[in-house]
Amino acid sequence: MTSADHLKQLATQVRRDILRMVHKAQSGHPGGALGCTELLVALYNKILIHNPKTFTIDGKGQDVFFLSNGHLSALWYSVLARSGYFGVSELSTFRMMGSRLQGHPATQEGLPGIRISSGSLGQGLSVAIGMAKVKKLNSDPHLVYVLMGDGEIQEGQIWEAAMFAGGKQVDNLIAIIDYNKKQIDGATDDVMPLGDVKAKWEAFGWSVLEMNGNDMDEVLETLKESKTKTGQQKPVLILMKTEMGMGVDFMMGTHKWHGSPPNDQQLENALNQLEETIGDYKI
Amino acid sequence: MTKFETETLINQGDKDTRSGFGEALFELGKTNPDVVALCADLTGSLSMNKFADAFPDRFIQTGIAEANMMCIAAGLAVGGKIPFTGTFANFSTGRVFDQIRQSIAYSNTNVKICASHAGITLGEDGATHQIMEDLGLMKMLPNMIVINPCDHNQTKAATLAIAEYEGPVYLRFGRPKMPNFTPVDYKFVIGEALMMKEGRDVSIFATGHLVWKALEAASILKEKGIDAEVINIHTIKPLDREAVMESVLKTRCAVTAEEHQIYGGLGETIAGFLSRNFPTPIEMVGMNDLFGESGKPHELLDKFGMGVPDIVSAAELALGRKHL
């Protein structure tokens, strides 16, 4: 089995985790989480230079990832757990009172892997810039990654940050936009057209790459390519085309599952489409 | 409660509080390599030029983009730096409340939000820039320390002190030259009120620029045979509850004085504490649910009820309501 095959199996398992977590909590955001599964699985297993056992908030000597669209928390928690940041059994506490797995990522409960709270949109790119500046000040060659939603770039702060990173040549930063063209209220084209996203970021001084975020081989290849684009006086953006709800037929092609949990029958139907590969966590 | 050794505090010459911030920031640049400063196109106004010139690598000019600045600061703090943001109080709080709430207060990041041109003494620029709601906004946030120094020397001392404290801080200061009367280079202790003048008849709890006004009011009250105590509550949160209690146990009535809306200000914090623990007649000097207007700092304070005569009459009113 090639390592890409292994990652594909892991992605299937993570998708099962997301559905089971959101189902048990009867709340959460499965759509975008299912769409970005390949990205996070690839990042945490093949791309990031990181050590879950020596996690520190400051991320010194490691690559750092921020999740700006914090509502993808179920995905992040699953990938963190399955990368060794905490036990997978804890996934069953998602969104429950007393859990470290808050509805949106938070630091207050001390969950390893989380460095700052996110959920109110538009802030993560700026935070990532701050961390990228720290790396530069400390002559730390490691990189900073941040994922944001495409609807999220409707926030004005994103463009403040985009202007800063381009203008001030923050070239140790790789930002990824989940370009699924959907948001809670519907298609981005209907809610607030994003226009030529690639041209906009290029105009702000960024190197822009594109990839199909649901093709594991392409994700790995593009992430590796993005690293080679760092250190060239330009921040790097990956415009990542994805399918919201990927992997579950009735969740794809609609924005309906952005923030809705499946019921018992829907969960069963969904899980039947995703083979248990490395083992479900126990409830 | 701390007391200064000098018997009476005298004005060493008018000076602005913001330059106290700038001097301390420059000192911190020399002594603490983790200190980083950020500014949103107001470097001169915040007296940050010396730091910016001396430590260009550790100075981040964000342009007119305060939301981005606050969250870059949060990211710097996550990475272990001690970021000081500088812009006007208006743009340091209301404009970026959600950024502060999520990325700084809730995330408990070690960001020092340094806010100049606060209050009505901003003067001529008018009500768009005269924020009188910032202390309330900031004190409502869990994890946030809220400090409003009274003069140049205290602002400098407070700036040095907050660098040593681990966690989010809101530090508020102003634009105009005002009396400078606390000792040079004294050690500022967060959360520890300062006794400015002892008295037996009425406690005046003052913060920011109104501390000097309260001392002037105390002199007038003295001529009227009223012995007022003046306490400098430079830290609005956490409130030095022991100092407040100790004073009102003696005087049994209180006045609060602040350059801020009464709704949500220091007065309500003290009244809330006293009403739960030791109900005491209290009068509040502050902005009474109004927006300001253009004018000179002192004339605006007088017009909007935050002048020396207002503190004097508030003290007399409080005295009259004392439970004998």
Coordinates of C-alpha atoms in Angstrom, one line a residue:
Chain A
M1 CA 0.0 0.0 0.0
T2 CA 1.4 3.4 -1.0
S3 CA 1.4 6.2 1.5
A4 CA -1.2 8.0 -0.5
D5 CA -3.5 4.9 -0.2
H6 CA -3.0 5.0 3.5
L7 CA -4.0 8.6 3.6
K8 CA -7.1 7.9 1.6
Q9 CA -8.1 5.2 4.1
L10 CA -7.5 7.6 6.9
A11 CA -9.6 10.3 5.2
T12 CA -12.5 7.8 5.0
Q13 CA -12.1 7.1 8.7
V14 CA -12.0 10.8 9.5
R15 CA -15.2 11.3 7.5
R16 CA -16.9 8.6 9.6
D17 CA -15.6 10.4 12.7
I18 CA -17.1 13.8 11.6
L19 CA -20.5 12.2 10.9
R20 CA -20.6 10.3 14.1
M21 CA -19.5 13.3 16.2
V22 CA -22.0 15.7 14.6
H23 CA -24.7 13.0 14.9
K24 CA -24.2 12.3 18.5
A25 CA -24.1 16.0 19.4
Q26 CA -27.0 16.7 17.1
S27 CA -25.2 19.9 16.2
G28 CA -22.2 21.0 14.2
H29 CA -21.1 21.6 10.6
P30 CA -20.6 18.4 8.6
G31 CA -20.6 19.9 5.1
G32 CA -17.3 21.9 5.0
A33 CA -15.6 19.4 7.3
L34 CA -16.3 16.6 4.8
G35 CA -15.1 18.8 2.0
C36 CA -11.7 19.6 3.6
T37 CA -10.9 16.2 4.9
E38 CA -8.2 15.4 2.4
L39 CA -6.4 18.7 3.1
L40 CA -6.1 18.2 6.9
V41 CA -5.3 14.5 6.6
A42 CA -2.5 15.3 4.1
L43 CA -1.2 18.3 6.2
Y44 CA -1.0 16.5 9.5
N45 CA 0.3 13.2 8.1
K46 CA 2.6 14.2 5.3
I47 CA 3.3 17.9 5.1
L48 CA 3.5 19.7 8.5
I49 CA 6.7 19.4 10.5
H50 CA 5.2 18.8 13.9
N51 CA 5.4 16.6 16.9
P52 CA 2.1 16.0 18.7
K53 CA 4.0 14.7 21.7
T54 CA 5.9 17.9 22.2
F55 CA 3.0 20.3 21.4
T56 CA 3.5 23.8 22.7
I57 CA 1.2 26.8 22.2
D58 CA 4.1 28.9 20.8
G59 CA 4.9 26.3 18.1
K60 CA 8.7 27.0 18.3
G61 CA 10.7 24.8 16.0
Q62 CA 7.6 23.4 14.3
D63 CA 5.2 24.2 11.5
V64 CA 2.0 25.8 12.7
F65 CA -1.6 25.4 11.4
F66 CA -4.5 27.6 12.1
L67 CA -8.1 26.9 11.3
S68 CA -9.8 30.2 10.6
N69 CA -13.2 28.8 9.7
G70 CA -13.5 27.3 13.1
H71 CA -16.8 25.6 12.4
L72 CA -14.8 22.8 10.7
S73 CA -13.9 21.8 14.3
A74 CA -15.2 18.2 14.0
L75 CA -12.7 17.6 11.1
W76 CA -9.8 19.3 13.0
Y77 CA -10.5 17.3 16.2
S78 CA -10.7 14.0 14.4
V79 CA -7.4 14.7 12.5
L80 CA -5.7 15.9 15.7
A81 CA -6.8 12.8 17.6
R82 CA -5.8 10.5 14.9
S83 CA -2.4 12.2 14.6
G84 CA -1.8 11.6 18.3
Y85 CA -2.6 14.9 19.9
F86 CA -5.1 13.3 22.2
G87 CA -7.0 10.0 22.5
V88 CA -9.6 9.2 19.8
S89 CA -12.1 8.2 22.5
E90 CA -12.4 11.9 23.4
L91 CA -14.1 12.5 20.1
S92 CA -17.3 11.2 21.6
T93 CA -17.4 14.2 23.9
F94 CA -17.7 16.7 20.9
R95 CA -19.9 19.7 21.8
M96 CA -20.9 18.2 25.2
M97 CA -20.7 20.1 28.4
G98 CA -17.4 19.7 30.2
S99 CA -15.6 18.6 27.0
R100 CA -12.3 20.0 25.7
L101 CA -13.9 19.6 22.2
Q102 CA -15.8 22.9 22.1
G103 CA -18.3 23.7 19.4
H104 CA -15.6 25.9 17.9
P105 CA -11.9 25.5 18.7
A106 CA -10.9 27.1 21.9
T107 CA -7.8 27.2 24.2
Q108 CA -9.6 27.7 27.5
E109 CA -10.0 23.9 28.0
G110 CA -6.4 23.2 27.0
L111 CA -7.0 20.8 24.1
P112 CA -3.6 20.0 22.6
G113 CA -3.2 21.1 19.0
I114 CA -5.3 24.3 19.4
R115 CA -3.4 27.6 19.8
I116 CA -6.2 30.2 19.5
S117 CA -9.9 30.3 19.4
S118 CA -11.7 30.6 16.1
G119 CA -15.2 30.7 14.8
S120 CA -16.0 34.3 14.4
L121 CA -14.9 34.5 10.8
G122 CA -12.1 36.6 9.2
Q123 CA -9.5 36.6 12.0
G124 CA -7.3 33.5 11.3
L125 CA -5.4 34.9 8.4
S126 CA -4.2 37.9 10.6
V127 CA -3.4 35.5 13.4
A128 CA -1.3 33.4 11.0
I129 CA 0.5 36.6 9.9
G130 CA 1.4 37.3 13.5
M131 CA 2.8 33.8 13.9
A132 CA 4.7 34.1 10.6
K133 CA 6.3 37.3 11.9
V134 CA 7.3 35.5 15.1
K135 CA 9.0 32.8 12.9
K136 CA 10.9 35.5 11.1
L137 CA 11.9 37.3 14.3
N138 CA 13.1 34.1 15.8
S139 CA 14.9 33.0 12.5
D140 CA 12.8 29.9 12.7
P141 CA 12.5 28.4 9.2
H142 CA 9.2 26.6 9.8
L143 CA 6.1 27.6 8.0
V144 CA 2.6 28.8 9.0
Y145 CA -0.5 27.4 7.4
V146 CA -4.1 28.7 7.6
L147 CA -7.3 27.4 6.2
M148 CA -10.3 29.7 5.6
G149 CA -13.6 29.4 3.9
D150 CA -14.6 31.0 0.6
G151 CA -17.6 32.6 2.2
E152 CA -15.3 33.9 4.9
I153 CA -13.4 36.1 2.4
Q154 CA -16.5 38.3 2.3
E155 CA -15.2 39.6 5.7
G156 CA -13.3 42.9 5.3
Q157 CA -10.6 41.9 7.7
I158 CA -9.4 39.1 5.2
W159 CA -8.5 41.9 2.8
E160 CA -6.7 43.9 5.4
A161 CA -4.7 40.8 6.1
A162 CA -4.2 40.0 2.4
M163 CA -3.0 43.5 1.7
F164 CA -0.6 43.3 4.7
A165 CA 0.9 39.9 3.8
G166 CA 1.3 40.9 0.2
G167 CA 2.6 44.4 0.8
K168 CA 5.0 43.3 3.6
Q169 CA 6.2 40.2 1.9
V170 CA 5.1 37.6 4.5
D171 CA 6.6 34.8 2.5
N172 CA 6.6 32.0 5.1
L173 CA 2.9 31.8 5.1
I174 CA 0.6 29.4 3.1
A175 CA -3.1 30.2 3.2
I176 CA -5.7 27.9 1.8
I177 CA -9.2 28.8 0.7
D178 CA -11.9 26.1 0.8
Y179 CA -13.4 27.1 -2.5
N180 CA -16.6 25.1 -2.5
K181 CA -18.7 28.0 -3.6
K182 CA -21.3 27.5 -0.9
Q183 CA -22.1 29.1 2.4
I184 CA -25.0 28.9 4.9
D185 CA -27.5 30.9 2.9
G186 CA -26.8 29.2 -0.4
A187 CA -24.3 29.5 -3.3
T188 CA -21.7 32.2 -2.9
D189 CA -22.8 33.4 -6.4
D190 CA -26.2 34.2 -5.0
V191 CA -25.3 35.4 -1.5
M192 CA -22.3 37.6 -2.4
P193 CA -20.4 36.8 -5.6
L194 CA -16.7 36.4 -5.0
G195 CA -15.7 37.4 -8.5
D196 CA -12.3 36.3 -9.8
V197 CA -10.8 35.0 -6.6
K198 CA -7.5 34.1 -8.1
A199 CA -7.0 37.5 -9.8
K200 CA -7.9 39.3 -6.6
W201 CA -5.2 37.5 -4.5
E202 CA -2.7 37.9 -7.2
A203 CA -3.5 41.6 -7.3
F204 CA -2.8 41.7 -3.6
G205 CA 0.7 40.3 -4.2
W206 CA 0.2 36.6 -3.5
S207 CA 1.5 33.6 -5.4
V208 CA -1.6 31.6 -6.2
L209 CA -1.8 27.8 -6.8
E210 CA -5.0 25.9 -7.5
M211 CA -5.9 22.3 -6.7
N212 CA -8.7 19.9 -6.4
G213 CA -9.0 19.5 -2.7
N214 CA -10.7 16.1 -2.9
D215 CA -8.0 14.4 -4.9
M216 CA -5.5 13.2 -2.3
D217 CA -2.6 12.8 -4.8
E218 CA -3.2 16.3 -6.2
V219 CA -3.4 17.7 -2.6
L220 CA -0.1 16.2 -1.7
E221 CA 1.6 17.3 -4.9
T222 CA 0.2 20.9 -4.6
L223 CA 1.1 21.2 -0.9
K224 CA 4.7 20.2 -1.7
E225 CA 4.8 22.6 -4.5
S226 CA 3.5 25.4 -2.3
K227 CA 6.4 24.9 0.0
T228 CA 8.8 25.6 -2.8
K229 CA 7.0 28.9 -3.4
T230 CA 7.8 30.2 0.1
G231 CA 10.8 32.4 0.7
Q232 CA 10.2 34.4 -2.5
Q233 CA 9.0 37.7 -1.0
K234 CA 5.4 36.6 -1.6
P235 CA 2.8 34.9 0.6
V236 CA 1.3 31.7 -1.0
L237 CA -2.4 31.1 -1.5
I238 CA -3.9 27.7 -2.5
L239 CA -7.3 28.1 -4.1
M240 CA -8.7 24.6 -3.2
K241 CA -11.7 23.5 -5.1
T242 CA -13.8 21.1 -3.0
E243 CA -17.2 19.6 -2.8
M244 CA -19.2 20.5 0.3
G245 CA -20.4 17.2 1.9
M246 CA -17.8 15.1 0.0
G247 CA -18.1 11.4 0.4
V248 CA -21.8 11.2 1.3
D249 CA -24.0 11.3 -1.8
F250 CA -27.0 13.1 -0.3
M251 CA -24.8 15.8 1.4
M252 CA -23.1 16.8 -1.9
G253 CA -24.3 19.4 -4.4
T254 CA -26.2 21.4 -1.8
H255 CA -25.4 23.9 1.0
K256 CA -28.1 22.3 3.1
W257 CA -25.5 20.3 5.2
H258 CA -23.4 23.3 6.1
G259 CA -24.6 23.3 9.7
S260 CA -27.1 20.5 10.1
P261 CA -26.6 17.1 11.7
P262 CA -27.8 13.9 10.2
N263 CA -30.6 11.9 12.0
D264 CA -30.2 8.2 12.9
Q265 CA -31.3 7.0 9.5
Q266 CA -29.3 9.5 7.6
L267 CA -26.2 8.6 9.6
E268 CA -26.6 4.9 8.8
N269 CA -27.1 5.8 5.2
A270 CA -24.0 8.0 5.2
L271 CA -21.8 5.5 7.1
N272 CA -22.7 2.8 4.6
Q273 CA -21.0 4.9 2.0
L274 CA -17.8 5.1 4.0
E275 CA -15.9 2.0 4.9
E276 CA -14.6 1.7 8.4
T277 CA -10.8 1.5 7.8
I278 CA -8.6 2.0 10.8
G279 CA -11.4 1.7 13.3
D280 CA -14.2 3.8 14.7
Y281 CA -13.7 5.5 18.1
K282 CA -15.9 4.0 20.8
I283 CA -18.9 5.9 22.1
Chain B
M1 CA -3.4 50.3 49.7
T2 CA -0.2 52.0 48.7
K3 CA 0.6 55.6 49.7
F4 CA 3.3 57.9 48.3
E5 CA 5.9 59.1 50.8
T6 CA 5.3 62.8 49.9
E7 CA 2.7 64.4 52.0
T8 CA 1.0 66.4 49.2
L9 CA 1.2 65.8 45.5
I10 CA 2.2 68.8 43.4
N11 CA 2.0 69.3 39.7
Q12 CA 5.5 68.9 38.3
G13 CA 4.4 70.5 35.1
D14 CA 1.7 69.6 32.6
K15 CA 2.6 66.6 30.3
D16 CA 0.6 64.3 28.1
T17 CA 0.0 60.7 29.2
R18 CA 0.7 59.3 25.8
S19 CA 4.3 60.4 25.9
G20 CA 4.6 58.5 29.1
F21 CA 3.5 55.4 27.2
G22 CA 6.0 56.2 24.4
E23 CA 8.9 56.6 26.8
A24 CA 8.2 53.3 28.6
L25 CA 7.7 51.5 25.3
F26 CA 11.2 52.7 24.2
E27 CA 12.6 51.5 27.5
L28 CA 11.0 48.1 27.1
G29 CA 12.4 47.9 23.6
K30 CA 15.9 48.1 25.2
T31 CA 15.3 45.8 28.1
N32 CA 12.9 43.1 26.8
P33 CA 13.7 41.6 23.4
D34 CA 10.2 39.9 23.3
V35 CA 8.4 43.3 23.2
V36 CA 7.0 44.0 19.8
A37 CA 5.0 47.1 18.9
L38 CA 2.2 47.5 16.3
C39 CA 0.6 50.7 15.1
A40 CA -2.2 51.5 12.7
D41 CA -0.9 54.7 11.1
L42 CA -0.7 56.8 14.3
T43 CA 2.9 56.3 15.3
G44 CA 3.5 60.0 16.1
S45 CA 0.2 60.4 17.9
L46 CA 1.0 57.5 20.1
S47 CA 4.6 58.6 20.7
M48 CA 5.8 55.4 19.3
N49 CA 8.4 56.9 17.0
K50 CA 11.4 56.3 19.2
F51 CA 10.6 52.6 19.5
A52 CA 9.9 52.4 15.7
D53 CA 13.2 54.1 14.8
A54 CA 15.3 52.1 17.3
F55 CA 13.8 48.7 16.8
P56 CA 12.5 48.5 13.2
D57 CA 12.4 44.7 13.1
R58 CA 10.1 44.7 16.1
F59 CA 7.8 47.5 14.9
I60 CA 4.9 46.5 12.8
Q61 CA 3.1 49.2 10.8
T62 CA -0.3 47.8 9.8
G63 CA -1.7 50.8 8.0
I64 CA -5.3 51.8 8.8
A65 CA -6.4 48.3 9.5
E66 CA -7.1 47.9 13.2
A67 CA -8.9 44.5 13.0
N68 CA -5.9 43.0 11.2
M69 CA -3.6 44.7 13.8
M70 CA -5.4 43.2 16.8
C71 CA -5.3 39.7 15.3
I72 CA -1.6 39.9 14.2
A73 CA -0.9 40.9 17.8
A74 CA -2.8 37.8 19.0
G75 CA -0.7 35.7 16.6
L76 CA 2.5 37.3 17.9
A77 CA 1.5 36.5 21.4
V78 CA 0.6 32.9 20.6
G79 CA 4.2 32.7 19.3
G80 CA 5.6 34.0 22.6
K81 CA 6.1 37.7 21.9
I82 CA 4.7 40.5 24.0
P83 CA 2.8 42.7 21.5
F84 CA 1.8 46.3 22.3
T85 CA -0.8 47.7 19.9
G86 CA -1.2 51.4 19.5
T87 CA -4.0 53.4 18.2
F88 CA -6.8 55.7 19.4
A89 CA -9.0 54.3 22.1
N90 CA -12.0 54.4 19.8
F91 CA -10.3 52.2 17.2
S92 CA -8.7 50.1 20.0
T93 CA -12.0 48.9 21.4
G94 CA -15.3 49.5 19.7
R95 CA -14.0 49.1 16.2
V96 CA -12.4 45.8 17.0
F97 CA -14.5 44.4 19.9
D98 CA -15.0 41.0 18.3
Q99 CA -11.4 40.6 17.4
I100 CA -10.4 41.4 21.0
R101 CA -13.2 39.2 22.4
Q102 CA -12.2 36.0 20.4
S103 CA -8.5 36.3 19.6
I104 CA -7.4 38.1 22.7
A105 CA -9.7 37.8 25.7
Y106 CA -11.2 34.3 25.1
S107 CA -7.9 33.0 23.8
N108 CA -6.2 34.7 26.7
T109 CA -3.3 35.9 24.5
N110 CA -0.7 38.2 26.0
V111 CA -1.6 41.3 24.1
K112 CA -1.3 44.8 25.5
I113 CA -3.9 47.0 24.0
C114 CA -2.6 50.6 24.4
A115 CA -5.2 53.2 23.6
S116 CA -4.6 56.9 23.3
H117 CA -6.9 59.9 22.8
A118 CA -9.5 58.4 25.2
G119 CA -12.3 60.4 26.6
I120 CA -13.7 63.9 26.0
T121 CA -10.3 65.6 26.6
L122 CA -9.4 64.5 23.1
G123 CA -11.0 67.9 22.5
E124 CA -11.3 69.5 19.1
D125 CA -11.7 66.4 17.0
G126 CA -15.2 66.0 18.5
A127 CA -17.5 63.1 19.4
T128 CA -16.5 60.8 16.5
H129 CA -13.2 60.3 18.3
Q130 CA -14.1 61.0 21.9
I131 CA -14.8 57.5 23.1
M132 CA -16.5 57.4 26.5
E133 CA -17.5 53.7 26.4
D134 CA -14.2 51.9 26.1
L135 CA -13.7 51.1 29.8
G136 CA -17.2 49.5 29.9
L137 CA -16.5 47.5 26.7
M138 CA -13.2 46.2 28.0
K139 CA -14.2 45.5 31.6
M140 CA -17.0 43.2 30.5
L141 CA -14.5 40.8 28.9
P142 CA -13.3 37.9 31.0
N143 CA -9.5 37.7 31.3
M144 CA -9.1 41.4 30.5
I145 CA -7.2 43.8 32.9
V146 CA -8.4 47.4 32.5
I147 CA -6.1 50.3 33.5
N148 CA -6.6 54.0 33.2
P149 CA -3.6 55.9 34.6
C150 CA -4.0 59.5 35.9
D151 CA -0.9 61.3 34.5
H152 CA 2.3 61.0 32.5
N153 CA 4.4 59.4 35.2
Q154 CA 1.7 56.8 36.0
T155 CA 1.2 56.0 32.4
K156 CA 4.9 55.3 32.0
A157 CA 5.0 53.2 35.2
A158 CA 1.9 51.3 34.1
T159 CA 3.3 50.5 30.6
L160 CA 6.4 49.0 32.2
A161 CA 4.3 47.0 34.6
I162 CA 2.0 45.4 32.1
A163 CA 4.9 44.0 30.2
E164 CA 5.6 41.9 33.2
Y165 CA 2.1 40.7 33.5
E166 CA 1.1 37.6 31.5
G167 CA -2.3 38.1 29.9
P168 CA -4.5 40.6 28.0
V169 CA -4.5 44.2 29.2
Y170 CA -6.3 47.3 28.1
L171 CA -4.3 50.4 28.9
R172 CA -6.1 53.7 28.4
F173 CA -4.5 57.2 28.2
G174 CA -5.1 60.5 26.6
R175 CA -4.0 63.3 24.2
P176 CA -3.7 66.6 26.1
K177 CA -1.1 67.9 28.4
M178 CA -2.4 67.5 31.9
P179 CA -1.0 67.9 35.4
N180 CA 1.8 65.4 36.1
F181 CA 1.9 64.8 39.9
T182 CA 2.8 61.2 40.7
P183 CA 6.4 60.5 41.5
V184 CA 8.9 59.8 38.7
D185 CA 9.7 56.1 38.1
Y186 CA 7.6 54.7 40.9
K187 CA 6.7 51.0 40.8
F188 CA 3.2 50.5 39.5
V189 CA 1.3 47.6 40.9
I190 CA -1.7 46.4 38.8
G191 CA -4.9 46.2 40.8
E192 CA -3.6 48.1 43.9
A193 CA -5.3 51.5 44.4
L194 CA -3.3 54.5 45.5
M195 CA -4.1 56.8 48.4
M196 CA -3.6 60.3 47.1
K197 CA -5.0 62.2 50.0
E198 CA -6.4 60.9 53.3
G199 CA -9.7 62.2 54.7
R200 CA -12.5 61.2 57.0
D201 CA -15.7 62.7 55.6
V202 CA -16.1 61.4 52.0
S203 CA -14.3 59.0 49.7
I204 CA -13.6 60.2 46.2
F205 CA -12.6 57.3 43.9
A206 CA -11.2 58.8 40.8
T207 CA -9.5 57.5 37.7
G208 CA -7.6 58.9 34.7
H209 CA -7.5 62.7 34.2
L210 CA -10.1 63.2 36.9
V211 CA -7.7 62.2 39.7
W212 CA -6.1 65.7 39.6
K213 CA -9.5 67.3 39.4
A214 CA -10.5 65.3 42.5
L215 CA -7.4 66.6 44.3
E216 CA -8.4 70.1 43.4
A217 CA -11.9 69.4 44.5
A218 CA -10.6 68.1 47.8
S219 CA -8.8 71.5 48.4
I220 CA -12.0 73.4 47.8
L221 CA -13.9 71.0 50.1
K222 CA -11.3 71.5 52.8
E223 CA -12.0 75.3 52.7
K224 CA -15.7 74.3 53.3
G225 CA -14.7 72.2 56.3
I226 CA -15.1 68.9 54.5
D227 CA -12.2 66.4 54.8
A228 CA -12.3 64.4 51.6
E229 CA -10.2 61.3 50.9
V230 CA -9.0 60.9 47.3
I231 CA -8.1 57.4 46.0
N232 CA -6.7 56.7 42.6
I233 CA -8.4 53.7 41.1
H234 CA -6.0 53.3 38.2
T235 CA -7.0 49.7 37.7
I236 CA -10.7 49.5 36.9
K237 CA -10.5 45.7 36.7
P238 CA -9.7 43.9 38.9
L239 CA -11.0 46.5 41.4
D240 CA -9.1 46.9 44.6
R241 CA -12.0 46.0 46.7
E242 CA -10.1 46.1 50.0
A243 CA -9.1 49.7 49.4
V244 CA -12.7 50.7 48.5
M245 CA -14.0 49.0 51.6
E246 CA -11.4 50.3 53.9
S247 CA -12.1 53.9 52.8
V248 CA -16.0 53.8 53.0
L249 CA -15.9 52.0 56.3
K250 CA -14.3 55.3 57.5
T251 CA -16.2 57.9 55.5
R252 CA -19.6 56.1 54.9
C253 CA -20.2 57.9 51.6
A254 CA -18.5 58.0 48.2
V255 CA -18.1 59.9 45.0
T256 CA -16.7 58.3 41.8
A257 CA -15.1 60.5 39.1
E258 CA -14.2 59.3 35.6
E259 CA -13.9 60.6 32.1
H260 CA -16.3 58.0 30.8
Q261 CA -20.0 57.2 30.5
I262 CA -21.5 56.6 33.9
Y263 CA -23.2 53.6 32.3
G264 CA -20.6 50.9 32.3
G265 CA -17.9 52.9 34.0
L266 CA -15.9 52.9 37.2
G267 CA -18.8 54.3 39.2
E268 CA -21.0 51.3 38.4
T269 CA -18.2 48.9 39.2
I270 CA -17.8 50.5 42.7
A271 CA -21.5 50.9 43.2
G272 CA -22.0 47.2 42.3
F273 CA -19.4 46.1 44.8
L274 CA -20.6 48.3 47.6
S275 CA -24.3 47.5 47.1
R276 CA -23.5 43.8 47.5
N277 CA -21.2 44.3 50.4
F278 CA -21.7 47.5 52.3
P279 CA -24.5 49.7 50.8
T280 CA -23.2 53.3 50.9
P281 CA -24.6 56.6 49.5
I282 CA -22.7 57.2 46.2
E283 CA -22.6 59.9 43.7
M284 CA -21.2 59.5 40.2
V285 CA -19.3 62.1 38.2
G286 CA -19.0 61.1 34.6
M287 CA -20.6 61.5 31.2
N288 CA -24.3 61.3 31.6
D289 CA -25.5 59.3 28.5
L290 CA -24.5 61.9 26.0
F291 CA -22.1 62.3 23.1
G292 CA -19.5 65.0 23.4
E293 CA -18.6 67.9 21.0
S294 CA -15.6 69.8 19.8
G295 CA -13.8 72.2 22.2
K296 CA -10.9 72.5 24.6
P297 CA -10.3 69.7 27.0
H298 CA -11.0 71.5 30.3
E299 CA -13.9 73.5 29.0
L300 CA -15.5 70.2 27.7
L301 CA -15.0 68.5 31.1
D302 CA -16.8 71.5 32.7
K303 CA -19.6 71.6 30.2
F304 CA -20.3 67.9 30.5
G305 CA -20.3 67.7 34.3
M306 CA -16.8 66.3 34.9
G307 CA -15.1 69.5 36.2
V308 CA -13.9 70.4 39.7
P309 CA -17.2 72.0 40.7
D310 CA -19.0 68.9 39.8
I311 CA -16.9 66.7 42.0
V312 CA -17.3 69.3 44.8
S313 CA -21.1 69.2 44.6
A314 CA -21.2 65.5 44.2
A315 CA -19.2 65.2 47.5
E316 CA -21.6 67.5 49.3
L317 CA -24.6 65.6 48.0
A318 CA -23.0 62.3 49.1
L319 CA -22.3 63.7 52.5
G320 CA -25.9 64.9 52.8
R321 CA -27.1 61.4 52.1
K322 CA -24.9 59.7 54.6
H323 CA -26.7 57.4 57.1
L324 CA -25.9 58.9 60.4

